[in-house]
XYZ file of C-alpha atoms in Angstrom:
290
model
C -1.074 46.218 22.981
C -2.601 43.863 20.433
C -6.269 44.318 19.699
C -6.908 40.585 19.189
C -5.011 37.834 21.022
C -5.418 34.068 21.275
C -4.646 31.694 24.152
C -3.960 28.015 23.408
C -4.312 25.053 25.789
C -3.176 21.412 25.563
C -6.799 20.242 25.656
C -7.406 21.980 22.326
C -9.269 24.874 23.868
C -8.749 28.257 22.225
C -9.761 31.623 23.666
C -9.997 34.855 21.681
C -9.491 38.149 23.483
C -10.368 41.666 22.341
C -8.368 44.260 24.271
C -7.615 41.608 26.936
C -11.288 40.721 27.308
C -12.410 37.229 26.301
C -15.007 37.424 23.578
C -15.024 33.900 22.124
C -13.777 30.369 22.796
C -13.772 27.107 20.843
C -12.060 23.711 20.776
C -9.649 22.564 18.083
C -9.947 18.803 18.477
C -7.027 18.150 16.109
C -4.771 19.888 18.619
C -6.133 17.974 21.590
C -3.405 16.084 23.477
C -5.084 12.800 24.422
C -2.773 12.525 27.446
C -4.006 15.872 28.756
C -4.765 15.604 32.467
C -3.424 12.060 32.840
C -0.846 11.095 35.452
C 2.640 10.290 34.214
C 3.144 7.086 36.184
C 6.919 7.506 35.904
C 6.609 10.512 38.228
C 5.008 8.453 40.982
C 7.207 7.752 44.026
C 8.552 4.219 44.304
C 6.944 2.331 47.179
C 7.002 -1.183 48.610
C 3.822 -3.187 48.969
C 3.042 -4.439 52.455
C 3.612 -8.172 52.805
C 0.712 -10.391 53.873
C 1.349 -12.814 56.719
C 0.347 -16.399 55.976
C -0.343 -15.656 52.308
C -0.200 -19.260 51.075
C -3.895 -19.253 50.195
C -3.686 -16.064 48.100
C -4.460 -16.489 44.393
C -4.346 -14.169 41.394
C -5.705 -14.110 37.828
C -3.965 -12.658 34.779
C -6.459 -11.507 32.126
C -5.243 -11.504 28.517
C -7.465 -10.264 25.679
C -6.299 -11.755 22.354
C -7.269 -10.900 18.793
C -5.693 -12.428 15.664
C -6.443 -11.687 12.030
C -4.147 -14.513 10.866
C -3.555 -18.127 11.811
C 0.105 -17.931 12.897
C -0.195 -18.013 16.662
C 3.341 -19.107 17.522
C 3.970 -15.947 19.534
C 0.821 -16.562 21.593
C 1.702 -20.196 22.237
C 5.260 -19.307 23.239
C 4.011 -16.620 25.610
C 1.661 -18.981 27.449
C 4.316 -21.697 27.609
C 6.609 -19.278 29.421
C 4.226 -19.419 32.379
C 4.423 -23.208 32.271
C 8.087 -22.898 33.306
C 7.235 -21.224 36.618
C 7.550 -23.017 39.953
C 4.919 -25.368 41.290
C 4.079 -22.984 44.132
C 3.394 -20.105 41.748
C 1.493 -22.192 39.185
C -0.930 -23.639 41.738
C -1.831 -20.089 42.868
C -1.934 -18.528 39.407
C -4.909 -18.481 37.047
C -4.912 -17.176 33.483
C -8.006 -16.131 31.550
C -7.662 -15.768 27.780
C -10.448 -13.787 26.126
C -10.486 -14.454 22.385
C -11.947 -11.225 21.018
C -13.577 -13.000 18.037
C -10.348 -13.767 16.182
C -10.798 -14.777 12.544
C -9.089 -18.065 13.389
C -10.233 -19.045 16.908
C -7.697 -19.357 19.703
C -7.025 -22.695 21.389
C -5.207 -23.375 24.663
C -1.663 -24.726 24.164
C -0.507 -27.969 25.765
C 0.448 -26.588 29.194
C 0.033 -27.562 32.841
C -1.641 -24.380 34.077
C -4.900 -23.107 35.493
C -6.078 -21.525 32.266
C -9.524 -20.667 30.897
C -10.478 -19.673 27.355
C -13.536 -17.505 26.628
C -14.599 -16.191 23.224
C -16.580 -13.098 22.250
C -19.049 -13.901 19.453
C -19.055 -10.561 17.621
C -16.016 -9.022 15.939
C -15.881 -5.503 17.401
C -12.793 -3.564 16.361
C -10.621 -2.424 19.255
C -12.673 -4.259 21.851
C -9.716 -4.813 24.173
C -11.565 -2.994 26.937
C -14.707 -5.083 26.513
C -12.599 -8.251 26.605
C -10.938 -7.073 29.817
C -14.370 -6.504 31.348
C -15.351 -10.077 30.527
C -12.152 -11.521 31.998
C -12.501 -9.473 35.173
C -16.134 -10.502 35.649
C -15.320 -14.171 35.052
C -12.319 -14.208 37.423
C -12.921 -15.875 40.792
C -9.863 -14.503 42.613
C -9.730 -11.346 44.703
C -6.666 -10.037 42.843
C -6.473 -9.611 39.080
C -3.843 -8.400 36.617
C -5.186 -6.694 33.492
C -2.547 -7.205 30.803
C -1.763 -7.300 27.081
C -0.612 -10.567 25.539
C 2.661 -9.086 24.264
C 3.777 -8.552 27.868
C 4.998 -11.262 30.272
C 4.612 -10.922 34.045
C 7.843 -12.388 35.519
C 7.381 -15.007 38.214
C 9.012 -12.967 40.982
C 6.613 -10.115 40.323
C 3.572 -12.393 40.323
C 4.796 -13.663 43.686
C 5.068 -10.110 45.017
C 1.462 -9.435 43.985
C 0.366 -12.727 45.522
C 2.123 -12.144 48.825
C 1.377 -8.434 49.227
C -1.610 -6.338 50.186
C -3.253 -4.525 47.286
C -5.080 -1.637 48.977
C -8.714 -0.955 48.147
C -9.341 1.723 45.496
C -5.824 1.343 44.124
C -4.191 0.210 40.896
C -0.607 -1.072 40.860
C 1.420 -0.155 37.751
C 4.315 -1.988 36.069
C 7.720 -0.933 34.703
C 8.403 -1.871 31.049
C 11.523 -3.918 30.230
C 13.123 -5.399 27.125
C 13.704 -9.191 26.943
C 17.440 -8.674 27.578
C 16.669 -7.233 30.989
C 17.254 -3.591 30.174
C 14.614 -1.036 31.067
C 12.568 0.871 28.530
C 12.403 3.682 31.045
C 8.614 3.756 30.826
C 5.629 2.477 32.758
C 2.899 0.731 30.798
C -0.211 2.949 30.773
C -2.777 0.133 30.743
C -1.429 -2.872 32.663
C -2.537 -3.012 36.283
C -2.825 -5.236 39.328
C -5.912 -4.455 41.365
C -8.726 -6.100 43.263
C -11.673 -7.392 41.275
C -14.038 -5.494 43.594
C -12.124 -2.255 42.951
C -12.287 -2.735 39.182
C -16.034 -3.356 39.282
C -16.667 -0.565 41.784
C -15.751 1.920 39.061
C -17.766 0.129 36.402
C -14.881 -1.372 34.452
C -14.105 -0.020 30.999
C -16.913 1.942 29.353
C -17.831 -0.172 26.328
C -19.448 2.704 24.458
C -15.880 3.813 23.707
C -14.907 0.460 22.149
C -14.539 0.311 18.385
C -11.622 2.694 17.929
C -8.007 2.983 19.051
C -7.295 4.673 22.377
C -10.457 3.579 24.165
C -8.519 2.778 27.351
C -7.756 6.487 27.857
C -11.359 7.098 28.925
C -10.973 4.459 31.662
C -7.802 6.093 33.002
C -9.411 9.521 33.026
C -12.417 8.089 34.849
C -10.190 6.580 37.550
C -8.488 9.925 38.086
C -11.829 11.716 38.408
C -12.775 9.227 41.116
C -9.534 9.794 43.059
C -8.209 6.275 42.562
C -4.676 5.763 43.921
C -1.941 4.550 41.576
C 0.952 2.673 43.196
C 4.427 2.174 41.718
C 6.311 -0.642 43.500
C 8.974 -1.253 40.768
C 7.313 -4.393 39.381
C 8.552 -5.528 35.958
C 6.836 -6.647 32.794
C 8.810 -8.023 29.854
C 7.889 -7.200 26.253
C 8.557 -9.315 23.201
C 11.509 -8.160 21.115
C 9.764 -8.801 17.815
C 6.260 -7.796 18.894
C 3.151 -9.904 18.340
C 1.760 -8.343 15.153
C -1.593 -10.034 15.684
C -3.532 -7.666 13.468
C -3.379 -4.554 11.315
C -6.194 -2.494 12.857
C -5.897 1.264 12.440
C -4.265 3.161 15.294
C -5.753 6.492 14.270
C -6.551 8.520 17.393
C -8.910 11.064 15.800
C -12.104 9.548 17.251
C -10.633 9.658 20.760
C -9.447 13.221 20.209
C -12.878 14.387 19.062
C -14.701 12.846 22.022
C -12.209 14.106 24.585
C -12.179 17.590 23.063
C -15.969 17.699 23.502
C -15.448 16.940 27.207
C -17.737 13.937 26.855
C -18.975 12.211 30.004
C -16.601 9.361 30.825
C -18.431 7.654 33.688
C -20.185 4.420 32.805
C -23.772 4.598 31.661
C -25.560 1.254 31.556
C -24.137 -2.222 31.904
C -20.900 -3.774 30.725
C -20.611 -6.970 28.658
C -22.819 -5.578 25.903
C -22.165 -8.515 23.561
C -22.582 -12.289 23.423
C -19.760 -14.560 24.480
C -19.265 -18.196 25.398
C -17.004 -20.489 27.402
C -14.612 -22.501 25.194
C -12.374 -24.676 27.356
C -10.427 -24.874 30.572
C -7.373 -26.650 31.937
C -6.481 -27.205 35.565
C -3.000 -27.305 37.006
C -2.006 -30.851 37.944
C 0.388 -30.837 40.897
C 3.373 -33.007 40.066
C 4.435 -35.392 42.805
């Protein structure tokens, strides 16, 4: 029998034993797996959402945070114009909120016939995707919202499913990731959801004290799990761009997230969200074509 032994855990915890009796423990944050304790959405059972009767009045808002360090916004313009090709019935029930997260060269709305609103955050906070999502969710005036990233398209048939289906309270619907050619990536996006606005706000939105470094959305997912939120997998698709957006070159170093998680920091919201100044920029309304 060894006199000294060590046990290792995925959360970075280390325990030292002397003659099988624990005498010391510590956390090695560099060994912390930031996905520790999270649900693998791909393991969720596939379910069908319950259809709403007489759902013609249902509306939904897609929230897109956007941040550019350069002035070539062709990929952004092309993405928004893809929604302009959807049917009249979908477009009159769909709203899009773009939150410009203080891009160096401000975003403008392309020439499209859509219900689309542009907001802009006044302070350049690195990795403020979560704060921008909070703003979009608060500004939305529809019961259902989709929290998304601009490099992902929500196909029309899947928007229609969300529009015409019940989204249960205290639940977040997840999306399957696909390539533009229609083939599956075999993954589920970890941070794109359809939910109710009231559900999102019930849990305080994203905690903005974790903004400013890469991986801040992980704290939101861990918070949802601690509050027994239900995740639903109804085989809805999202389509990624083949070439990617390449909007910026911000560091994707995960060390700050690792350190905080390894310390078992409190993840529930403390204080208010929208801890920055922002302003309304412009809005377009869908004009029904006769």
